[in-house]
CSV table of C-alpha atoms and ligand atoms in Angstrom, one decimal:
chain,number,residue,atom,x,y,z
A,30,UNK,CA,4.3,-72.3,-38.4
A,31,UNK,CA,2.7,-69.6,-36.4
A,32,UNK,CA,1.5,-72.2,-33.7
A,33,UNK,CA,5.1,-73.1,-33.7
A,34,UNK,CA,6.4,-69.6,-33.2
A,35,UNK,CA,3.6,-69.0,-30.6
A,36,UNK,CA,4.6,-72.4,-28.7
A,37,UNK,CA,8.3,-71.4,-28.5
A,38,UNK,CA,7.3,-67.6,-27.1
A,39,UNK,CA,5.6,-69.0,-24.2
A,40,UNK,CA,7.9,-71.2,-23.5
A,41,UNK,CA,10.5,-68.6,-23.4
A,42,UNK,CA,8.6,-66.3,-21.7
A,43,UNK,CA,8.0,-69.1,-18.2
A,44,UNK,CA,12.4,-69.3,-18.4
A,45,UNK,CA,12.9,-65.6,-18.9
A,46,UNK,CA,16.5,-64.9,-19.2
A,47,UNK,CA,20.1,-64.7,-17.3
A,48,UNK,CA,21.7,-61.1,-17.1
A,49,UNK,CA,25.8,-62.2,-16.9
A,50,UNK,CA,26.2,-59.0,-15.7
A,51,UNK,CA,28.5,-56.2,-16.7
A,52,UNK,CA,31.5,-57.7,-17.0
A,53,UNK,CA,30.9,-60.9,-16.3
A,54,UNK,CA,33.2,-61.7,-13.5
A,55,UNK,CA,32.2,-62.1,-10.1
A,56,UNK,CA,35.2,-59.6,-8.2
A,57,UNK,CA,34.4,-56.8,-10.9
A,58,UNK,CA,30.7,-57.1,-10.4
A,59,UNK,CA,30.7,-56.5,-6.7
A,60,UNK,CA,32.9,-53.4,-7.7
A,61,UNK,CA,30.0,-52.2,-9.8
A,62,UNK,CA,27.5,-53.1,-7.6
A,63,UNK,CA,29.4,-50.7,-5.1
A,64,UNK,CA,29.8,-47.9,-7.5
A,65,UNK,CA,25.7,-47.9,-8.3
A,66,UNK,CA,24.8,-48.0,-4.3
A,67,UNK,CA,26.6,-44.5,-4.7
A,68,UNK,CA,25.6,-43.1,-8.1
A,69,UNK,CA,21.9,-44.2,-7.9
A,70,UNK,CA,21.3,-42.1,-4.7
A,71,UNK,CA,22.9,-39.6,-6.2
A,72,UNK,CA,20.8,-39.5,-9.8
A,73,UNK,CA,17.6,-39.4,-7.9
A,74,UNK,CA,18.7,-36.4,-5.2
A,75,UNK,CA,20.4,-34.9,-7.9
A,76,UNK,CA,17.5,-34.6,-10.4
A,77,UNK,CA,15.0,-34.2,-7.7
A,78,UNK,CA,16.4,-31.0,-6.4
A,79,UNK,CA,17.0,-29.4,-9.8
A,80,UNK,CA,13.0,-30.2,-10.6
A,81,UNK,CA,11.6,-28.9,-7.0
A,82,UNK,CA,14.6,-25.9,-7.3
A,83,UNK,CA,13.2,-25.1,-10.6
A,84,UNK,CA,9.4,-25.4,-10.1
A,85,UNK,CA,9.7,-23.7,-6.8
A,86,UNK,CA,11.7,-20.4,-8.0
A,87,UNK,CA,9.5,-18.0,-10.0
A,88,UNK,CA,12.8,-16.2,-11.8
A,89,UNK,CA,13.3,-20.1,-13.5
A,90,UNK,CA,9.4,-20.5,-14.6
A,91,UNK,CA,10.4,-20.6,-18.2
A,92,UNK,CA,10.6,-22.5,-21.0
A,93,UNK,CA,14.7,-23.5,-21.0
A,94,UNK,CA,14.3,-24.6,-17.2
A,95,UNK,CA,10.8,-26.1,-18.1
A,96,UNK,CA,12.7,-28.0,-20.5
A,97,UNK,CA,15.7,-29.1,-17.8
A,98,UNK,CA,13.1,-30.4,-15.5
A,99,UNK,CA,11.6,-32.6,-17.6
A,100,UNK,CA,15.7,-33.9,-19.0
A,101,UNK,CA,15.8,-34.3,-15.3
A,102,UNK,CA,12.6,-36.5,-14.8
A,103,UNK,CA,13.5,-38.5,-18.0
A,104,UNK,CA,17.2,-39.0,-16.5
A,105,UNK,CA,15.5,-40.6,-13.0
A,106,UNK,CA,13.1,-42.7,-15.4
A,107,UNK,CA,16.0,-43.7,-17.1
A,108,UNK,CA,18.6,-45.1,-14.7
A,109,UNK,CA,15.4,-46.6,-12.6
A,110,UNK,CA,15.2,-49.3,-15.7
A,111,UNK,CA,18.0,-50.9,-15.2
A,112,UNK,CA,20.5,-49.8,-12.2
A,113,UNK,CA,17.7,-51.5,-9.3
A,114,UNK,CA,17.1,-54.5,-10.8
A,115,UNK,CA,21.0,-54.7,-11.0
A,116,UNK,CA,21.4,-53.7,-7.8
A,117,UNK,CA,18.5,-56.2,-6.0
A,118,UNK,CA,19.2,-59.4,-8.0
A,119,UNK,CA,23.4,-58.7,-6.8
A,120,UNK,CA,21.6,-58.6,-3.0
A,121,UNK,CA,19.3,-62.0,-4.0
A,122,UNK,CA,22.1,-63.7,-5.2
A,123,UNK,CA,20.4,-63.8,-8.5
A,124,UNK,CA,20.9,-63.3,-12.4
A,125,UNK,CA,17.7,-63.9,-13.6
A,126,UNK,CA,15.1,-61.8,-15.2
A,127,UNK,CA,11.5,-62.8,-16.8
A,128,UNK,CA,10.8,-62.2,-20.2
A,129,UNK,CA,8.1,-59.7,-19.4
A,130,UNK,CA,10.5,-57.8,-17.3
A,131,UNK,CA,13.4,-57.9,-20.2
A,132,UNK,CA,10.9,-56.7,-23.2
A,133,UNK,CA,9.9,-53.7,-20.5
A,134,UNK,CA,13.4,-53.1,-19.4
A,135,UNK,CA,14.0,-52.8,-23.3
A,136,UNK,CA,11.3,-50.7,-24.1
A,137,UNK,CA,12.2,-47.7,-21.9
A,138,UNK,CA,15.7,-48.2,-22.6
A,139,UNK,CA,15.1,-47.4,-25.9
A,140,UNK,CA,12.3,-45.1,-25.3
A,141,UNK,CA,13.5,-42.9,-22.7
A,142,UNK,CA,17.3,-42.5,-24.5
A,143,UNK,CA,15.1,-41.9,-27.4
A,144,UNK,CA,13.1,-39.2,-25.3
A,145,UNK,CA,16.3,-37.4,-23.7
A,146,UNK,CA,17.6,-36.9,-27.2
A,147,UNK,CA,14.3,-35.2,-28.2
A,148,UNK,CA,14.2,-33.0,-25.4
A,149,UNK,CA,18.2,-31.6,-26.0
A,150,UNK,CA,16.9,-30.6,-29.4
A,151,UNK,CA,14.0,-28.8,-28.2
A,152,UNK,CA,16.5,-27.0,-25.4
A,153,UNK,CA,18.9,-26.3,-28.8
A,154,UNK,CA,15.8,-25.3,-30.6
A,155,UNK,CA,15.1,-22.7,-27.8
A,156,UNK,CA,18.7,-21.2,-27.5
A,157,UNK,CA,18.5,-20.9,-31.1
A,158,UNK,CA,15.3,-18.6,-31.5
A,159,UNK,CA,16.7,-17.0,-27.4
A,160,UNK,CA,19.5,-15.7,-29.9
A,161,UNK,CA,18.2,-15.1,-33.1
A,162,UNK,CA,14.9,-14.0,-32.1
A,163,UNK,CA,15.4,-12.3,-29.2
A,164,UNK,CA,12.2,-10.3,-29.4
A,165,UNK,CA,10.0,-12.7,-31.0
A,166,UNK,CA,11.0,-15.2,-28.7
A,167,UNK,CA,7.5,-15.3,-26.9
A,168,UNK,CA,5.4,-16.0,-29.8
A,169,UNK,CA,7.9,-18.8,-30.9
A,170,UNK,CA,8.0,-20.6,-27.4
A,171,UNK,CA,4.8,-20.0,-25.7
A,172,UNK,CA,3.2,-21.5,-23.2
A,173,UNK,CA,1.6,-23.6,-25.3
A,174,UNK,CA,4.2,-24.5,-27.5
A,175,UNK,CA,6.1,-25.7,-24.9
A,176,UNK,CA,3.9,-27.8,-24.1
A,177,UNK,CA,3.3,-29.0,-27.5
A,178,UNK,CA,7.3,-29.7,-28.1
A,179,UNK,CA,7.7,-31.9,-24.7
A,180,UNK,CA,4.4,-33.9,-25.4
A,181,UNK,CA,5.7,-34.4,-29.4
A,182,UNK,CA,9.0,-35.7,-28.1
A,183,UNK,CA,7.3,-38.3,-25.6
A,184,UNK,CA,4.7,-39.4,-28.0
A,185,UNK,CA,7.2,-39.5,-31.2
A,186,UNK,CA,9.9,-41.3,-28.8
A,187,UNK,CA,7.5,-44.0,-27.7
A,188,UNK,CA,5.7,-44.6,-30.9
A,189,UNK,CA,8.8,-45.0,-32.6
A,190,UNK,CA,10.4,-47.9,-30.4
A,191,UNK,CA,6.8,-49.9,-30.2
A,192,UNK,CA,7.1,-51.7,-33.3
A,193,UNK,CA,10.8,-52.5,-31.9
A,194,UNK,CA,9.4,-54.0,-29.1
A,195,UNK,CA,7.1,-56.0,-30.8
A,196,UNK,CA,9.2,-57.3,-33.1
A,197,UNK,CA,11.2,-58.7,-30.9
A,198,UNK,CA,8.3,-59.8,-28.8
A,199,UNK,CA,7.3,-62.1,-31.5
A,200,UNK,CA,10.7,-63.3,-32.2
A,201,UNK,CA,11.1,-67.1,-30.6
A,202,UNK,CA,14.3,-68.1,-28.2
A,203,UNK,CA,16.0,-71.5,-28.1
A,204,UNK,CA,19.0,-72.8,-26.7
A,205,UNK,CA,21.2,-70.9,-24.4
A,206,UNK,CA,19.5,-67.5,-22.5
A,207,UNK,CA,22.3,-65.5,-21.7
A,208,UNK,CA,22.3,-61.9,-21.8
A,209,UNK,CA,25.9,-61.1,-22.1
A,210,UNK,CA,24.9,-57.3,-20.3
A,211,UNK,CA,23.6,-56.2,-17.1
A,212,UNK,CA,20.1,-55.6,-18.8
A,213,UNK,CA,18.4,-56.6,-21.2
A,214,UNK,CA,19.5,-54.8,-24.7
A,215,UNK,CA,18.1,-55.4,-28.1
A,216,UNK,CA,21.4,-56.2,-29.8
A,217,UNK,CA,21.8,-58.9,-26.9
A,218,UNK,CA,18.4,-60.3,-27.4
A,219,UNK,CA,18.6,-60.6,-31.4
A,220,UNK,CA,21.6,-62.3,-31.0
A,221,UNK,CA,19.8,-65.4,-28.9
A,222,UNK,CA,17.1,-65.5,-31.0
A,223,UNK,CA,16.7,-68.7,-33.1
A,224,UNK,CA,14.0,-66.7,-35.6
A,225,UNK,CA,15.3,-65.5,-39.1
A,226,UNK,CA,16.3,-61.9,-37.6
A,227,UNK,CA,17.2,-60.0,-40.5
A,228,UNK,CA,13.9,-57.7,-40.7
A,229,UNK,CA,14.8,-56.9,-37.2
A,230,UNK,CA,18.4,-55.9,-37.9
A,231,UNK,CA,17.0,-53.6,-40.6
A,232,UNK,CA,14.6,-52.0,-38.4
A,233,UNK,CA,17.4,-51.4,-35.7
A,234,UNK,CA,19.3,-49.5,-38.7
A,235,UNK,CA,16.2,-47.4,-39.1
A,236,UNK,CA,15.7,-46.8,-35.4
A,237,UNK,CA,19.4,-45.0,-35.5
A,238,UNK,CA,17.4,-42.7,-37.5
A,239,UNK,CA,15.4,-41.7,-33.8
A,240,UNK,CA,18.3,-41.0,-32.8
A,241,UNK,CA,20.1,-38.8,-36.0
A,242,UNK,CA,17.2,-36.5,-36.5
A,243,UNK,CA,17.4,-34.8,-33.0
A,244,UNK,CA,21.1,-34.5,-33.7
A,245,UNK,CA,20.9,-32.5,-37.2
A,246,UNK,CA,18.3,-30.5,-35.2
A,247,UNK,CA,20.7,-29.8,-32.7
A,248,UNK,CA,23.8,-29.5,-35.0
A,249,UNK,CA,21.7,-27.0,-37.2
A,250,UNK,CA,20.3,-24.9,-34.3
A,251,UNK,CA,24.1,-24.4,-33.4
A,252,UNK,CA,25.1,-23.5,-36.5
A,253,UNK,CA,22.4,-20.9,-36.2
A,254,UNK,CA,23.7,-20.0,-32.5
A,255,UNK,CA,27.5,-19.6,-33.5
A,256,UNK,CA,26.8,-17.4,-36.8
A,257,UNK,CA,24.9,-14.9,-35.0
A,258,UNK,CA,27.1,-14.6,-31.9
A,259,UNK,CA,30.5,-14.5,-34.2
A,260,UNK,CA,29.0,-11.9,-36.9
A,261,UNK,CA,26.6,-9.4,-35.3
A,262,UNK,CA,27.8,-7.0,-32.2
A,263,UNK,CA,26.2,-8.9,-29.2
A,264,UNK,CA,24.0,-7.1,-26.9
A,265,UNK,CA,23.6,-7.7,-23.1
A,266,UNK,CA,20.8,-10.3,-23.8
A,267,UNK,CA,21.9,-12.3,-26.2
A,268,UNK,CA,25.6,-12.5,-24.6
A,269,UNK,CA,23.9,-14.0,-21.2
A,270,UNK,CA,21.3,-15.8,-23.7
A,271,UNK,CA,24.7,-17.6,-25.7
A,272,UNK,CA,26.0,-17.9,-21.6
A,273,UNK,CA,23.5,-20.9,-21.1
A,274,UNK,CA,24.9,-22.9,-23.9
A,275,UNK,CA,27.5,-24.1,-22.5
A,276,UNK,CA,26.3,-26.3,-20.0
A,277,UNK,CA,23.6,-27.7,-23.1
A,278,UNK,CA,26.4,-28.3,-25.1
A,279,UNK,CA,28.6,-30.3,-22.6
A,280,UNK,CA,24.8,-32.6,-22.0
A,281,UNK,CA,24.6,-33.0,-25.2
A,282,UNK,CA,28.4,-33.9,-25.8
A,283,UNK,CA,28.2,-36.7,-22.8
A,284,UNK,CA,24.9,-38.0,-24.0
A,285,UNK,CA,25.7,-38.5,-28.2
A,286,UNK,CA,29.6,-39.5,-26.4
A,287,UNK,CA,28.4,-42.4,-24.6
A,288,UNK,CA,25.6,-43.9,-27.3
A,289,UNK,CA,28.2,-43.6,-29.9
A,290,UNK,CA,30.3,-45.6,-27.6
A,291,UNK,CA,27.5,-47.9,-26.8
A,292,UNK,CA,26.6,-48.4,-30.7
A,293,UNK,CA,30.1,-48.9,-31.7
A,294,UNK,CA,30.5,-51.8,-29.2
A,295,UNK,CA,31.2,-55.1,-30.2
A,296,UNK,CA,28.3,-57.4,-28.9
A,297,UNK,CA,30.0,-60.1,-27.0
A,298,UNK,CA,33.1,-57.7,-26.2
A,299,UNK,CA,33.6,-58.3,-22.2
A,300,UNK,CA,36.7,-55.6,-21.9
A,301,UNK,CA,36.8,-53.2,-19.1
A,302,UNK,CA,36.2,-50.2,-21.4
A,303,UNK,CA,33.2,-51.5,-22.8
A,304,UNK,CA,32.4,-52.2,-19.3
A,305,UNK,CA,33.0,-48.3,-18.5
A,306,UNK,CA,31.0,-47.3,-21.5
A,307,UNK,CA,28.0,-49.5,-20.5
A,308,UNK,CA,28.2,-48.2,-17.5
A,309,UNK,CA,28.6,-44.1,-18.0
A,310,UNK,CA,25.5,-44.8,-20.4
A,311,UNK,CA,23.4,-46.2,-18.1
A,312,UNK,CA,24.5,-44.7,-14.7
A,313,UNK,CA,26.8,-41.8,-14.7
A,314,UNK,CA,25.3,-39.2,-17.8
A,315,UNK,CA,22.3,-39.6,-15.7
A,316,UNK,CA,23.9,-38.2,-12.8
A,317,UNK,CA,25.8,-35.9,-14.4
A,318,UNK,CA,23.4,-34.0,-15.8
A,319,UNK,CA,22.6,-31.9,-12.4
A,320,UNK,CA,25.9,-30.7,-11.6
A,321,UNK,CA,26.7,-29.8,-14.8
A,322,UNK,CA,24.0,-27.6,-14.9
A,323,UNK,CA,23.8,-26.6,-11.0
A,324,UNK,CA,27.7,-25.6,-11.2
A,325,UNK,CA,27.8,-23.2,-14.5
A,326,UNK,CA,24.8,-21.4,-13.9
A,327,UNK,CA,24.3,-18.4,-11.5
A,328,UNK,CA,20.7,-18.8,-11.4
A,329,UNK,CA,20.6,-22.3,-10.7
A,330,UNK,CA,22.8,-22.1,-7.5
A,331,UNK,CA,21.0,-19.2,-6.2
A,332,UNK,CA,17.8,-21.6,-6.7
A,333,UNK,CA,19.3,-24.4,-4.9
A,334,UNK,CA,20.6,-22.4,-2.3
A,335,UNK,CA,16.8,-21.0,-1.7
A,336,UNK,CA,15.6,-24.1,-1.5
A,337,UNK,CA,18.3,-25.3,1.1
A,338,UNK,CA,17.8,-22.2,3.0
A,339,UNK,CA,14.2,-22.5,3.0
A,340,UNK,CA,14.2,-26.1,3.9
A,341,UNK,CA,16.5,-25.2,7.5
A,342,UNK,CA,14.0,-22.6,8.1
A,343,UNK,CA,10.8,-24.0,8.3
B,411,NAG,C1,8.0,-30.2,-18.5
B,411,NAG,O1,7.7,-29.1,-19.4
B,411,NAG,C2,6.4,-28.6,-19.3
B,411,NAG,C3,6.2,-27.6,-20.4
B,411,NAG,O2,7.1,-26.6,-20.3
B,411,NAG,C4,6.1,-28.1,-17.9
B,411,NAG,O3,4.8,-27.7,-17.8
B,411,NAG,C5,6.3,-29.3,-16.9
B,411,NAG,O4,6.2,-28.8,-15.6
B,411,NAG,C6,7.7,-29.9,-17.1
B,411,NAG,N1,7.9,-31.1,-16.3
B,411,NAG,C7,8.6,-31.1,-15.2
B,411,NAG,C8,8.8,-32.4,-14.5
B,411,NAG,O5,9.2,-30.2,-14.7
């Protein structure tokens, strides 16, 4: 049987698989091809210039814009999985994709989403202890600590979608190929599979759990945020400490928005609004991100603007 199952994986793997696209029709998908030629761009200038504004500023070396940078790499990581390969086979003419390419298009779906929700608890994490530890707050984020918490999030992320990747590796494909997506997704690809798939289902239960715990940790650090800032008399501090919330809080809000949207999909649904949701997920947060950030905070702006201004000089 294992022969059998190893026989059927290769011979999957030489036809690889057809992306229908977002939407499926051909008028709508020239519309989204449109849209990412301007939202692409856009994600990588974006999150590129909050990384070198941030690294090249001393007054933002610390561990909340630390922690934005690195959202910021993982956002340009993110919409590089998918949004080229959409955007090159629209120019070839072309739907296909290998099956190589769709298990790594799958794996850092999952693992950088997976990542991005680790790092917006450790930014909620760090409000929390800005607020209710004002004075301590070096010894609880320290250099080395921060360190520590973005490493954990990358390790824990990518260990934790591996054995989804495998599974699904293993997992033979017969019949008809068609991703009904622009990209490979692991709801899509169980849904071809010809193997008894109900270990994998389970697993993809479990895997919600990558994404819950950062929540409660983010939900919990607020709880902590709000209860200090409504019951004691703020000082100075923590006021401009509760200021940079905001902006976390409407990331955080997009990016829990749109994988809620994307889990509550139906699988073979082809409306325009599931469209839209596909396509915030994988394009738009991404790009968001930046201006969100670059427009509510005062430090930020005068960053960017330093780095503009030193760029026309020199
Ligand atoms: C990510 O965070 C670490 C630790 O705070 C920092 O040293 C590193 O420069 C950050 N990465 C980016 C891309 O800014």
């Amino acid at each position: 049987h294992a022969e059998g199952t190893m026989r059927d994986g290769n011979q999957s793997s030489t036809l690889g698989f057809i992306l229908l696209g977002i939407t499926g029709q051909q008028q709508q998908e020239d519309v989204f091809f449109i849209l990412f030629l301007f939202i692409y761009p856009s994600t990588l200038i974006g999150n590129l210039l909050i990384i070198l504004a941030i690294h090249s500023d001393i007054r933002l070396h610390n561990p909340m814009y630390f922690f934005l940078a690195n959202l910021s790499f993982v956002d340009i990581l993110f919409s590089s999985v998918t949004v080229p390969k959409m955007i090159t086979n629209h120019l070839l003419g072309s739907k296909a994709i290998s099956f190589g390419e769709c298990l790594t298009q799958m794996y850092f779906m999952i693992a950088l989403a997976a990542t991005d929700s680790y790092i917006l608890a450790v930014m909620a994490y760090d409000r929390a202890v800005a607020i209710s530890r004002p004075l301590h707050y070096t010894i609880f984020i320290s250099p080395r600590s921060c360190f520590l918490l973005v490493v954990g999030s990358w390790v824990i992320a990518n260990a934790s979608t591996l054995p989804h990747i495998l599974l699904t590796a293993s997992l033979s494909f017969c019949g008809k190929q068609e991703v009904a997506n622009f990209y490979c997704d692991i709801s899509s690809l169980l849904k071809l599979s010809c193997s008894d798939i109900h270990f994998n289902v389970k697993m993809m239960y479990l895997g919600v759990g990558v994404f819950s715990v950062p929540l409660i940790c983010i939900i919990i650090s607020y709880i902590r945020i709000f209860s200090i800032v409504l019951h004691v008399p703020s000082t100075k501090g923590m006021l401009k400490a509760f200021s940079t919330c905001g902006s976390h809080l409407t990331v955080v809000s997009l990016y829990y928005g749109t994988v809620m949207g994307m889990y509550f999909r139906p699988l073979t649904s082809y409306s325009l609004k599931d469209a839209v949701i596909t396509v915030m997920y994988t394009a738009v947060t991404p790009m968001l991100n930046p201006f969100i950030y670059s427009l509510r905070n005062r430090d930020m702006k005068a960053a960017l603007g330093k780095l503009f201004s030193k760029r026309i000089s020199s």
